[in-house]
Structures are given as C-alpha cells and as structure tokens.
Amino acid sequence: MRFYSGGHQNCTHDAVLQGSDQVHSWTLVTGQALDTAWRIAKGSVMLGVSLLMATLCYFRRLHLYLGHWWKWWIGYLQRKFKRNLSVEAEVDLLSYCAREWKGETPRAKLMRKAYEELFWRHHIKCVRQVKRDNYDALRSVLFQIFSQGLSFPSWMREKDIVKLPEKLLFSQGCNWIQQYSFGPEKYTGSNVFGKLRKCVELLKTQWTEFSGIRDHHRRGSMCNTIFCDAILEYKLYEALKFIMLYQVTEVYEQMKTNKIIPSLFRLLFSRETSADPLSFMMNHLNSIGDTCGLEQIDMFILGYSLEVKIKVFRLFKFNSRDFTVCYPEEPLREWPEISLLTENDRHYHIPIF
C-alpha cells in the first residue's frame, strides 16, 4: 500500500515537471514569436517611417521647385505685360513727402517745409511721380500737354512739321544735322532725316488726336497707354528735341539778319558751347536722354518752342526768390501754363492742384 502510494507520488511529480516543461516551452515559443513579430513590426514601422520621410522630403523639394518656378513665371509675366509706369498715379502730396523725407537732417526739414508750402499756400494736393531718367523733364511736360488737350503752337499750325528735317537740310543747308544723336542710341548717318521724320510725324499725330478729345477721362486713359510704351515715348521725346533744335536754328538765322530775338536766345548764343545751332546740338542736345537731362536754358527753349509757360516749383530753393521760376519768364502771348516740381533741378514730378 505504501509502495503504491510512493509510485503514485512519483507519477504526480513527473506530471508536474512535464507540465512545467510544456509551459516553459510555450512561453519560449510565445516569446520568440512575439520577438519575431516585434522585429517584423519594427522593421515595417521603420520602413514606413523612412518611406514617409522620403515622400515628405520629395514633396518638400517639389514644393520648393514649383514655388521657384511659379515665382519665376509670375515675374516673367509681370515683366512681359506690366506697364511701364513712367508717370504714376496721383498720390497724396504730404503722404509722399513723409515717405520720402524722413529724419531730422537739415535737407529733410527743408523739404518737408517746402512740401507744406505747396500744400497750404499753392493748393497742391497730390503729385504724380515721374520715372527718373534723362527724359523726365520732357516726359513731365508732354504728359501735361496731352492730358490737358492743349492745342498745337501757332507756328506748328502754319507749317507741316513733318517736313522740317528735310527743310533744315535742303533750304538752310544744315547738313551737319546728320550728326544728330537719338539719346542713348547715338544714331547718326544719312538716314537720320527719315528717322527724325518718323518721330516728328508720331508727335504730330498724337498731339492732334489728344487736342481733339474733349473728354478729360478719355484723355487720361489714352495717356496711360502712351506713357506705358517705352519705345513710343522715346520717339516722342526725340521729336521734342528736334523741335527745340529747329527753333534754335530759326532764331539763329533771324539773328544773322539783325532781327530782334528773344533775350533767352541771346543768352544761349553768348555761350561758347552753344554759339550756333551746331554747337548747341553737339554739346547739349545730343546728350539729352543719354547722359543728362534738360538744363535751365533748355527749359526756356522748350517752353518757347511749344508755346507753353512752364512753371517749376524748385523745392530745394525754398524761402528764396528762386523757389518758383517760369520758362520762359515773360511769355510772348497768353500761353497755357503747366507746372512741375523738382527737388534738385534734375528730376521732375507733376503737381496736381
């Protein structure tokens, strides 16, 4: 009985050991399975993260590329179709002054006082900024002539100005006009007459059209078209230069026959650099639009040639008798008046009353 009982205990002990081995085996298998599953899952997660990072990096680079491409394309379209804002829209005068003349330097203080003088005493409320180049004086004057619809000068109505280049050559023997220079183009040669003729013809056509329009808004819209075309503008300004040269030549011929000539031309011909039309053209006129703009004596000639009184507010001369000047000082008749403002006698803007 005891023997049987002892055998039974041994069997029970073996069964327990066998169960423990099975549990250990299952635990080991389960652990290995979980470890394998974790490694697979970890590998999958790392692969997924790597793919995600690669995808994000790709799309980031694609976004940067597309951004640069889009920016370049927008810039190209803007350069292609953007209007050349040679005469900008009206802006408030005092706001423009505050933006341009900050600080407490003596010049900034002087300019702020000068702009306040324009605003309160001369009732100038706005200003049109004009593109800064060596044509800006001509641009400022012609813009106002067109926008106001001013008529042709009396002498232009009596003559066909398109034929003036040939007239200087054949009637007055001015073969030196072949040395005329078209601003930065510096074009000279036998074909200069044909080129000048096209410029003058364009000026005549545009001026005739503008002077025949009574609606102010329509003239303004046309000005926006004209003064956004750099090539068209260039031809108009060269036509104005030639008109000035023609008038200088006409007055010089009158002086040679002892006729009375305006005092401004006596001053012009008294200078060594402009003693005659040729020297005036070579030393002064040819540089306009290229290396320099209009000098004061040129402003006189321009006003005289176009039969307009050009009133200029010279802001850097504030509190002096030269704060406002007119070109010419004493018009021969009741010529229409246009106004400019300048901060340095080199660049001009258009005041709006």
mmCIF file of C-alpha atoms in Angstrom:
data_model
loop_
_atom_site.group_PDB
_atom_site.id
_atom_site.type_symbol
_atom_site.label_atom_id
_atom_site.label_comp_id
_atom_site.label_asym_id
_atom_site.label_seq_id
_atom_site.Cartn_x
_atom_site.Cartn_y
_atom_site.Cartn_z
ATOM 1 C CA MET A 1 0.000 0.000 0.000
ATOM 2 C CA ARG A 2 2.833 2.326 0.861
ATOM 3 C CA PHE A 3 4.656 1.162 -2.269
ATOM 4 C CA TYR A 4 1.697 2.038 -4.333
ATOM 5 C CA SER A 5 1.386 5.361 -2.597
ATOM 6 C CA GLY A 6 5.078 6.143 -3.318
ATOM 7 C CA GLY A 7 4.678 5.251 -7.000
ATOM 8 C CA HIS A 8 1.712 7.479 -7.208
ATOM 9 C CA GLN A 9 3.690 10.419 -5.764
ATOM 10 C CA ASN A 10 6.480 9.902 -8.310
ATOM 11 C CA CYS A 11 3.992 9.889 -11.159
ATOM 12 C CA THR A 12 2.459 13.068 -9.866
ATOM 13 C CA HIS A 13 5.885 14.714 -9.618
ATOM 14 C CA ASP A 14 6.757 13.673 -13.164
ATOM 15 C CA ALA A 15 3.476 15.060 -14.417
ATOM 16 C CA VAL A 16 4.201 18.386 -12.734
ATOM 17 C CA LEU A 17 7.654 18.524 -14.245
ATOM 18 C CA GLN A 18 6.273 17.634 -17.642
ATOM 19 C CA GLY A 19 3.641 20.405 -17.324
ATOM 20 C CA SER A 20 6.304 22.895 -16.309
ATOM 21 C CA ASP A 21 8.363 21.959 -19.326
ATOM 22 C CA GLN A 22 5.345 22.448 -21.562
ATOM 23 C CA VAL A 23 4.596 25.839 -20.016
ATOM 24 C CA HIS A 24 8.240 26.850 -20.407
ATOM 25 C CA SER A 25 8.204 25.646 -23.998
ATOM 26 C CA TRP A 26 5.034 27.562 -24.774
ATOM 27 C CA THR A 27 6.419 30.624 -23.016
ATOM 28 C CA LEU A 28 9.620 30.346 -25.006
ATOM 29 C CA VAL A 29 7.759 29.837 -28.261
ATOM 30 C CA THR A 30 5.415 32.682 -27.477
ATOM 31 C CA GLY A 31 8.334 34.963 -26.548
ATOM 32 C CA GLN A 32 10.168 34.053 -29.731
ATOM 33 C CA ALA A 33 7.000 34.620 -31.744
ATOM 34 C CA LEU A 34 6.406 37.960 -30.103
ATOM 35 C CA ASP A 35 10.051 38.940 -30.580
ATOM 36 C CA THR A 36 9.863 37.949 -34.222
ATOM 37 C CA ALA A 37 6.586 39.786 -34.631
ATOM 38 C CA TRP A 38 8.055 42.858 -32.946
ATOM 39 C CA ARG A 39 11.104 42.801 -35.163
ATOM 40 C CA ILE A 40 8.876 42.470 -38.214
ATOM 41 C CA ALA A 41 6.566 45.185 -36.946
ATOM 42 C CA LYS A 42 9.530 47.392 -36.023
ATOM 43 C CA GLY A 43 11.071 46.833 -39.405
ATOM 44 C CA SER A 44 7.771 47.613 -41.101
ATOM 45 C CA VAL A 45 7.323 50.746 -38.995
ATOM 46 C CA MET A 46 10.885 51.915 -39.709
ATOM 47 C CA LEU A 47 10.399 51.183 -43.388
ATOM 48 C CA GLY A 48 7.095 53.033 -43.324
ATOM 49 C CA VAL A 49 8.677 55.990 -41.494
ATOM 50 C CA SER A 50 11.579 56.004 -43.946
ATOM 51 C CA LEU A 51 9.191 55.940 -46.890
ATOM 52 C CA LEU A 52 7.111 58.678 -45.271
ATOM 53 C CA MET A 53 10.193 60.830 -44.645
ATOM 54 C CA ALA A 54 11.382 60.236 -48.207
ATOM 55 C CA THR A 55 7.932 61.117 -49.514
ATOM 56 C CA LEU A 56 7.793 64.269 -47.376
ATOM 57 C CA CYS A 57 11.284 65.242 -48.479
ATOM 58 C CA TYR A 58 10.312 64.669 -52.110
ATOM 59 C CA PHE A 59 7.161 66.734 -51.827
ATOM 60 C CA ARG A 60 9.071 69.449 -49.973
ATOM 61 C CA ARG A 61 11.605 69.651 -52.765
ATOM 62 C CA LEU A 62 8.800 69.520 -55.304
ATOM 63 C CA HIS A 63 7.042 72.330 -53.448
ATOM 64 C CA LEU A 64 10.218 74.433 -53.403
ATOM 65 C CA TYR A 65 10.820 73.734 -57.081
ATOM 66 C CA LEU A 66 7.244 74.566 -58.029
ATOM 67 C CA GLY A 67 7.412 77.651 -55.819
ATOM 68 C CA HIS A 68 10.566 78.887 -57.545
ATOM 69 C CA TRP A 69 9.143 78.002 -60.941
ATOM 70 C CA TRP A 70 5.859 79.761 -60.186
ATOM 71 C CA LYS A 71 7.682 82.811 -58.830
ATOM 72 C CA TRP A 72 9.844 82.960 -61.960
ATOM 73 C CA TRP A 73 6.804 82.557 -64.223
ATOM 74 C CA ILE A 74 4.862 85.262 -62.384
ATOM 75 C CA GLY A 75 7.876 87.564 -62.616
ATOM 76 C CA TYR A 76 8.195 86.822 -66.319
ATOM 77 C CA LEU A 77 4.539 87.584 -66.943
ATOM 78 C CA GLN A 78 4.817 90.775 -64.910
ATOM 79 C CA ARG A 79 7.852 91.867 -66.897
ATOM 80 C CA LYS A 80 6.117 90.872 -70.122
ATOM 81 C CA PHE A 81 2.818 92.577 -69.540
ATOM 82 C CA LYS A 82 3.475 95.098 -66.767
ATOM 83 C CA ARG A 83 3.008 98.623 -67.916
ATOM 84 C CA ASN A 84 5.984 100.884 -67.885
ATOM 85 C CA LEU A 85 4.808 103.258 -65.190
ATOM 86 C CA SER A 86 6.719 106.261 -66.460
ATOM 87 C CA VAL A 87 4.048 108.548 -64.990
ATOM 88 C CA GLU A 88 2.473 107.051 -61.893
ATOM 89 C CA ALA A 89 -0.989 107.589 -60.466
ATOM 90 C CA GLU A 90 -1.734 110.511 -58.177
ATOM 91 C CA VAL A 91 -0.682 110.180 -54.526
ATOM 92 C CA ASP A 92 -1.323 112.498 -51.600
ATOM 93 C CA LEU A 93 1.355 115.200 -51.542
ATOM 94 C CA LEU A 94 2.039 115.235 -47.786
ATOM 95 C CA SER A 95 1.999 111.428 -47.575
ATOM 96 C CA TYR A 96 4.566 111.296 -50.372
ATOM 97 C CA CYS A 97 6.687 113.863 -48.535
ATOM 98 C CA ALA A 98 6.501 111.953 -45.246
ATOM 99 C CA ARG A 99 7.596 108.764 -47.004
ATOM 100 C CA GLU A 100 10.453 110.314 -48.939
ATOM 101 C CA TRP A 101 11.827 112.789 -46.389
ATOM 102 C CA LYS A 102 12.170 111.158 -43.006
ATOM 103 C CA GLY A 103 14.734 112.054 -40.380
ATOM 104 C CA GLU A 104 15.959 115.317 -38.918
ATOM 105 C CA THR A 105 18.687 116.309 -41.351
ATOM 106 C CA PRO A 106 18.635 119.967 -42.490
ATOM 107 C CA ARG A 107 17.695 118.918 -46.041
ATOM 108 C CA ALA A 108 14.830 116.690 -44.853
ATOM 109 C CA LYS A 109 13.449 119.512 -42.704
ATOM 110 C CA LEU A 110 13.745 121.944 -45.635
ATOM 111 C CA MET A 111 11.911 119.579 -47.972
ATOM 112 C CA ARG A 112 9.081 118.980 -45.504
ATOM 113 C CA LYS A 113 8.580 122.735 -45.127
ATOM 114 C CA ALA A 114 8.649 123.175 -48.908
ATOM 115 C CA TYR A 115 6.007 120.473 -49.432
ATOM 116 C CA GLU A 116 3.838 122.025 -46.718
ATOM 117 C CA GLU A 117 4.155 125.344 -48.550
ATOM 118 C CA LEU A 118 2.922 123.709 -51.748
ATOM 119 C CA PHE A 119 0.013 122.115 -49.916
ATOM 120 C CA TRP A 120 -1.243 125.090 -47.912
ATOM 121 C CA ARG A 121 -0.289 128.120 -49.994
ATOM 122 C CA HIS A 122 -0.318 126.823 -53.555
ATOM 123 C CA HIS A 123 -3.187 124.347 -53.013
ATOM 124 C CA ILE A 124 -1.306 121.385 -54.478
ATOM 125 C CA LYS A 125 -2.953 118.306 -53.013
ATOM 126 C CA CYS A 126 -1.408 115.433 -54.969
ATOM 127 C CA VAL A 127 1.648 114.574 -57.026
ATOM 128 C CA ARG A 128 2.364 112.243 -59.911
ATOM 129 C CA GLN A 129 5.787 110.644 -59.690
ATOM 130 C CA VAL A 130 7.663 110.622 -62.983
ATOM 131 C CA LYS A 131 10.191 107.977 -63.958
ATOM 132 C CA ARG A 132 13.692 109.155 -63.142
ATOM 133 C CA ASP A 133 15.814 109.182 -66.248
ATOM 134 C CA ASN A 134 17.290 111.774 -68.562
ATOM 135 C CA TYR A 135 13.974 112.247 -70.377
ATOM 136 C CA ASP A 136 11.869 113.042 -67.300
ATOM 137 C CA ALA A 137 11.610 116.808 -67.922
ATOM 138 C CA LEU A 138 10.368 116.192 -71.476
ATOM 139 C CA ARG A 139 8.081 113.442 -70.173
ATOM 140 C CA SER A 140 6.571 115.701 -67.484
ATOM 141 C CA VAL A 141 5.868 118.491 -69.969
ATOM 142 C CA LEU A 142 4.467 116.319 -72.756
ATOM 143 C CA PHE A 143 2.260 114.346 -70.357
ATOM 144 C CA GLN A 144 0.550 117.554 -69.248
ATOM 145 C CA ILE A 145 0.190 118.865 -72.792
ATOM 146 C CA PHE A 146 -1.572 115.642 -73.787
ATOM 147 C CA SER A 147 -3.609 115.193 -70.600
ATOM 148 C CA GLN A 148 -4.859 118.783 -70.781
ATOM 149 C CA GLY A 149 -5.590 118.541 -74.504
ATOM 150 C CA LEU A 150 -3.575 121.670 -75.343
ATOM 151 C CA SER A 151 -3.562 122.859 -78.939
ATOM 152 C CA PHE A 152 -0.638 122.997 -81.332
ATOM 153 C CA PRO A 153 1.652 126.035 -81.042
ATOM 154 C CA SER A 154 0.676 128.698 -83.559
ATOM 155 C CA TRP A 155 3.816 128.242 -85.648
ATOM 156 C CA MET A 156 3.174 124.490 -85.902
ATOM 157 C CA ARG A 157 -0.280 125.147 -87.310
ATOM 158 C CA GLU A 158 1.268 127.237 -90.047
ATOM 159 C CA LYS A 159 3.883 124.689 -91.091
ATOM 160 C CA ASP A 160 3.961 120.973 -91.786
ATOM 161 C CA ILE A 161 6.368 119.963 -89.043
ATOM 162 C CA VAL A 162 6.853 116.525 -90.605
ATOM 163 C CA LYS A 163 8.859 118.187 -93.386
ATOM 164 C CA LEU A 164 11.093 120.193 -91.051
ATOM 165 C CA PRO A 165 14.060 117.750 -91.052
ATOM 166 C CA GLU A 166 14.362 117.947 -94.834
ATOM 167 C CA LYS A 167 13.797 121.689 -94.734
ATOM 168 C CA LEU A 168 16.827 122.197 -92.496
ATOM 169 C CA LEU A 169 18.938 120.230 -94.952
ATOM 170 C CA PHE A 170 17.747 121.464 -98.334
ATOM 171 C CA SER A 171 16.518 125.007 -97.609
ATOM 172 C CA GLN A 172 19.030 126.049 -94.968
ATOM 173 C CA GLY A 173 21.949 123.792 -95.823
ATOM 174 C CA CYS A 174 22.217 122.221 -92.384
ATOM 175 C CA ASN A 175 23.946 119.035 -93.484
ATOM 176 C CA TRP A 176 25.513 118.840 -90.021
ATOM 177 C CA ILE A 177 22.179 117.510 -88.769
ATOM 178 C CA GLN A 178 23.415 114.074 -89.828
ATOM 179 C CA GLN A 179 25.367 114.161 -86.552
ATOM 180 C CA TYR A 180 22.121 114.294 -84.565
ATOM 181 C CA SER A 181 22.126 111.693 -81.789
ATOM 182 C CA PHE A 182 18.988 109.901 -80.592
ATOM 183 C CA GLY A 183 19.728 109.840 -76.878
ATOM 184 C CA PRO A 184 21.414 106.606 -75.732
ATOM 185 C CA GLU A 185 21.085 105.143 -79.222
ATOM 186 C CA LYS A 186 23.701 107.586 -80.564
ATOM 187 C CA TYR A 187 22.363 107.040 -84.071
ATOM 188 C CA THR A 188 23.917 109.163 -86.795
ATOM 189 C CA GLY A 189 24.134 108.876 -90.544
ATOM 190 C CA SER A 190 22.372 109.753 -93.762
ATOM 191 C CA ASN A 191 19.155 108.079 -92.627
ATOM 192 C CA VAL A 192 18.831 110.451 -89.681
ATOM 193 C CA PHE A 193 16.307 112.500 -91.667
ATOM 194 C CA GLY A 194 13.978 109.555 -92.195
ATOM 195 C CA LYS A 195 14.246 108.623 -88.528
ATOM 196 C CA LEU A 196 13.558 112.190 -87.402
ATOM 197 C CA ARG A 197 10.664 112.447 -89.818
ATOM 198 C CA LYS A 198 9.002 109.367 -88.267
ATOM 199 C CA CYS A 199 9.465 110.783 -84.777
ATOM 200 C CA VAL A 200 8.004 114.170 -85.713
ATOM 201 C CA GLU A 201 5.141 112.546 -87.600
ATOM 202 C CA LEU A 202 4.293 110.499 -84.497
ATOM 203 C CA LEU A 203 4.325 113.632 -82.344
ATOM 204 C CA LYS A 204 2.032 115.428 -84.769
ATOM 205 C CA THR A 205 -0.396 112.503 -84.948
ATOM 206 C CA GLN A 206 -0.616 112.016 -81.188
ATOM 207 C CA TRP A 207 -0.844 115.718 -80.403
ATOM 208 C CA THR A 208 -3.594 116.207 -82.992
ATOM 209 C CA GLU A 209 -5.554 113.299 -81.538
ATOM 210 C CA PHE A 210 -5.256 114.460 -77.938
ATOM 211 C CA SER A 211 -6.135 118.077 -78.709
ATOM 212 C CA GLY A 212 -9.309 116.915 -80.446
ATOM 213 C CA ILE A 213 -10.610 114.990 -77.424
ATOM 214 C CA ARG A 214 -12.840 116.975 -75.092
ATOM 215 C CA ASP A 215 -13.460 114.256 -72.509
ATOM 216 C CA HIS A 216 -10.861 114.514 -69.719
ATOM 217 C CA HIS A 217 -11.218 110.873 -68.647
ATOM 218 C CA ARG A 218 -10.684 109.623 -72.177
ATOM 219 C CA ARG A 219 -7.521 111.717 -72.491
ATOM 220 C CA GLY A 220 -6.329 110.256 -69.186
ATOM 221 C CA SER A 221 -6.937 106.717 -70.418
ATOM 222 C CA MET A 222 -5.028 107.431 -73.622
ATOM 223 C CA CYS A 223 -2.158 108.925 -71.619
ATOM 224 C CA ASN A 224 -1.948 105.713 -69.623
ATOM 225 C CA THR A 225 -1.500 103.859 -72.889
ATOM 226 C CA ILE A 226 1.025 106.234 -74.418
ATOM 227 C CA PHE A 227 3.177 106.636 -71.324
ATOM 228 C CA CYS A 228 3.448 102.888 -70.783
ATOM 229 C CA ASP A 229 5.163 102.246 -74.106
ATOM 230 C CA ALA A 230 8.877 102.982 -73.755
ATOM 231 C CA ILE A 231 9.600 102.827 -77.500
ATOM 232 C CA LEU A 232 6.733 105.163 -78.321
ATOM 233 C CA GLU A 233 7.769 107.588 -75.603
ATOM 234 C CA TYR A 234 11.361 107.598 -76.814
ATOM 235 C CA LYS A 235 10.269 108.686 -80.297
ATOM 236 C CA LEU A 236 8.085 111.471 -78.910
ATOM 237 C CA TYR A 237 10.896 112.873 -76.781
ATOM 238 C CA GLU A 238 13.320 112.808 -79.681
ATOM 239 C CA ALA A 239 10.730 114.714 -81.704
ATOM 240 C CA LEU A 240 10.592 117.364 -78.967
ATOM 241 C CA LYS A 241 14.374 117.622 -79.012
ATOM 242 C CA PHE A 242 14.312 118.164 -82.752
ATOM 243 C CA ILE A 243 11.591 120.835 -82.421
ATOM 244 C CA MET A 244 13.885 122.652 -79.987
ATOM 245 C CA LEU A 245 16.776 122.385 -82.444
ATOM 246 C CA TYR A 246 14.629 123.683 -85.275
ATOM 247 C CA GLN A 247 13.592 126.721 -83.258
ATOM 248 C CA VAL A 248 17.192 127.432 -82.263
ATOM 249 C CA THR A 249 18.162 127.274 -85.946
ATOM 250 C CA GLU A 250 15.293 129.574 -86.977
ATOM 251 C CA VAL A 251 16.146 132.181 -84.350
ATOM 252 C CA TYR A 252 19.842 131.976 -85.234
ATOM 253 C CA GLU A 253 19.012 132.768 -88.867
ATOM 254 C CA GLN A 254 16.936 135.736 -87.682
ATOM 255 C CA MET A 255 19.828 136.974 -85.554
ATOM 256 C CA LYS A 256 22.151 136.834 -88.564
ATOM 257 C CA THR A 257 19.819 139.254 -90.374
ATOM 258 C CA ASN A 258 19.823 141.618 -87.380
ATOM 259 C CA LYS A 259 16.255 140.877 -86.390
ATOM 260 C CA ILE A 260 15.166 141.224 -82.770
ATOM 261 C CA ILE A 261 15.274 137.879 -80.983
ATOM 262 C CA PRO A 262 14.115 136.861 -77.507
ATOM 263 C CA SER A 263 16.640 137.521 -74.747
ATOM 264 C CA LEU A 264 16.875 133.852 -73.806
ATOM 265 C CA PHE A 265 18.350 133.079 -77.238
ATOM 266 C CA ARG A 266 20.868 135.910 -76.908
ATOM 267 C CA LEU A 267 21.971 134.227 -73.687
ATOM 268 C CA LEU A 268 22.135 130.869 -75.450
ATOM 269 C CA PHE A 269 24.284 132.118 -78.324
ATOM 270 C CA SER A 270 26.579 134.031 -75.971
ATOM 271 C CA ARG A 271 27.919 130.768 -74.547
ATOM 272 C CA GLU A 272 30.927 129.175 -76.217
ATOM 273 C CA THR A 273 29.300 125.761 -76.070
ATOM 274 C CA SER A 274 26.170 126.937 -77.916
ATOM 275 C CA ALA A 275 27.344 129.792 -80.087
ATOM 276 C CA ASP A 276 25.413 128.377 -83.054
ATOM 277 C CA PRO A 277 22.892 125.574 -83.701
ATOM 278 C CA LEU A 278 25.594 123.012 -84.474
ATOM 279 C CA SER A 279 27.481 123.581 -81.216
ATOM 280 C CA PHE A 280 24.173 123.600 -79.321
ATOM 281 C CA MET A 281 23.293 120.233 -80.821
ATOM 282 C CA MET A 282 26.712 118.665 -80.314
ATOM 283 C CA ASN A 283 27.402 119.975 -76.803
ATOM 284 C CA HIS A 284 23.933 119.964 -75.289
ATOM 285 C CA LEU A 285 21.038 118.499 -77.241
ATOM 286 C CA ASN A 286 22.681 115.198 -78.202
ATOM 287 C CA SER A 287 23.326 114.395 -74.530
ATOM 288 C CA ILE A 288 19.688 114.786 -73.502
ATOM 289 C CA GLY A 289 18.180 111.367 -72.869
ATOM 290 C CA ASP A 290 21.630 109.816 -72.705
ATOM 291 C CA THR A 291 23.959 111.320 -70.099
ATOM 292 C CA CYS A 292 21.969 114.311 -68.893
ATOM 293 C CA GLY A 293 18.546 115.910 -68.814
ATOM 294 C CA LEU A 294 17.431 119.440 -69.588
ATOM 295 C CA GLU A 295 19.335 122.393 -68.166
ATOM 296 C CA GLN A 296 17.541 125.611 -67.257
ATOM 297 C CA ILE A 297 18.350 127.232 -70.601
ATOM 298 C CA ASP A 298 16.931 124.130 -72.306
ATOM 299 C CA MET A 299 13.718 124.526 -70.298
ATOM 300 C CA PHE A 300 13.417 128.075 -71.662
ATOM 301 C CA ILE A 301 13.845 126.815 -75.215
ATOM 302 C CA LEU A 302 11.345 124.009 -74.663
ATOM 303 C CA GLY A 303 8.691 126.384 -73.323
ATOM 304 C CA TYR A 304 9.314 128.822 -76.168
ATOM 305 C CA SER A 305 9.184 126.075 -78.827
ATOM 306 C CA LEU A 306 5.933 124.552 -77.525
ATOM 307 C CA GLU A 307 4.395 127.922 -76.612
ATOM 308 C CA VAL A 308 3.665 126.911 -73.037
ATOM 309 C CA LYS A 309 4.606 128.620 -69.801
ATOM 310 C CA ILE A 310 6.429 126.027 -67.692
ATOM 311 C CA LYS A 311 6.135 126.919 -64.014
ATOM 312 C CA VAL A 312 8.551 124.986 -61.816
ATOM 313 C CA PHE A 313 8.491 124.739 -58.026
ATOM 314 C CA ARG A 314 12.137 124.278 -57.008
ATOM 315 C CA LEU A 315 11.779 122.816 -53.536
ATOM 316 C CA PHE A 316 15.474 122.966 -52.693
ATOM 317 C CA LYS A 317 15.232 126.753 -53.148
ATOM 318 C CA PHE A 318 12.504 127.113 -50.504
ATOM 319 C CA ASN A 319 12.461 130.515 -48.786
ATOM 320 C CA SER A 320 14.283 132.161 -51.685
ATOM 321 C CA ARG A 321 13.188 134.190 -54.699
ATOM 322 C CA ASP A 322 14.046 131.216 -56.924
ATOM 323 C CA PHE A 323 11.506 128.909 -55.256
ATOM 324 C CA THR A 324 9.213 129.330 -58.272
ATOM 325 C CA VAL A 325 10.505 130.059 -61.766
ATOM 326 C CA CYS A 326 8.849 130.187 -65.175
ATOM 327 C CA TYR A 327 10.245 129.140 -68.551
ATOM 328 C CA PRO A 328 10.145 131.466 -70.363
ATOM 329 C CA GLU A 329 9.914 134.177 -67.721
ATOM 330 C CA GLU A 330 7.888 136.507 -69.910
ATOM 331 C CA PRO A 331 5.807 134.603 -72.467
ATOM 332 C CA LEU A 332 5.215 136.493 -75.682
ATOM 333 C CA ARG A 333 1.477 135.802 -75.505
ATOM 334 C CA GLU A 334 -1.060 134.296 -73.136
ATOM 335 C CA TRP A 335 0.336 130.827 -73.402
ATOM 336 C CA PRO A 336 -1.199 127.971 -71.378
ATOM 337 C CA GLU A 337 0.611 127.157 -68.138
ATOM 338 C CA ILE A 338 1.794 123.777 -66.934
ATOM 339 C CA SER A 339 3.516 123.095 -63.615
ATOM 340 C CA LEU A 340 6.362 120.892 -62.467
ATOM 341 C CA LEU A 341 8.103 120.369 -59.157
ATOM 342 C CA THR A 342 11.713 119.407 -58.595
ATOM 343 C CA GLU A 343 13.868 118.671 -55.600
ATOM 344 C CA ASN A 344 17.189 119.160 -57.370
ATOM 345 C CA ASP A 345 16.753 120.707 -60.872
ATOM 346 C CA ARG A 346 17.496 117.281 -62.376
ATOM 347 C CA HIS A 347 14.370 115.188 -61.865
ATOM 348 C CA TYR A 348 10.808 116.431 -62.136
ATOM 349 C CA HIS A 349 7.365 115.378 -60.923
ATOM 350 C CA ILE A 350 3.879 116.611 -61.781
ATOM 351 C CA PRO A 351 1.890 118.525 -59.132
ATOM 352 C CA ILE A 352 -1.893 118.174 -59.058
ATOM 353 C CA PHE A 353 -3.883 121.196 -57.887
#
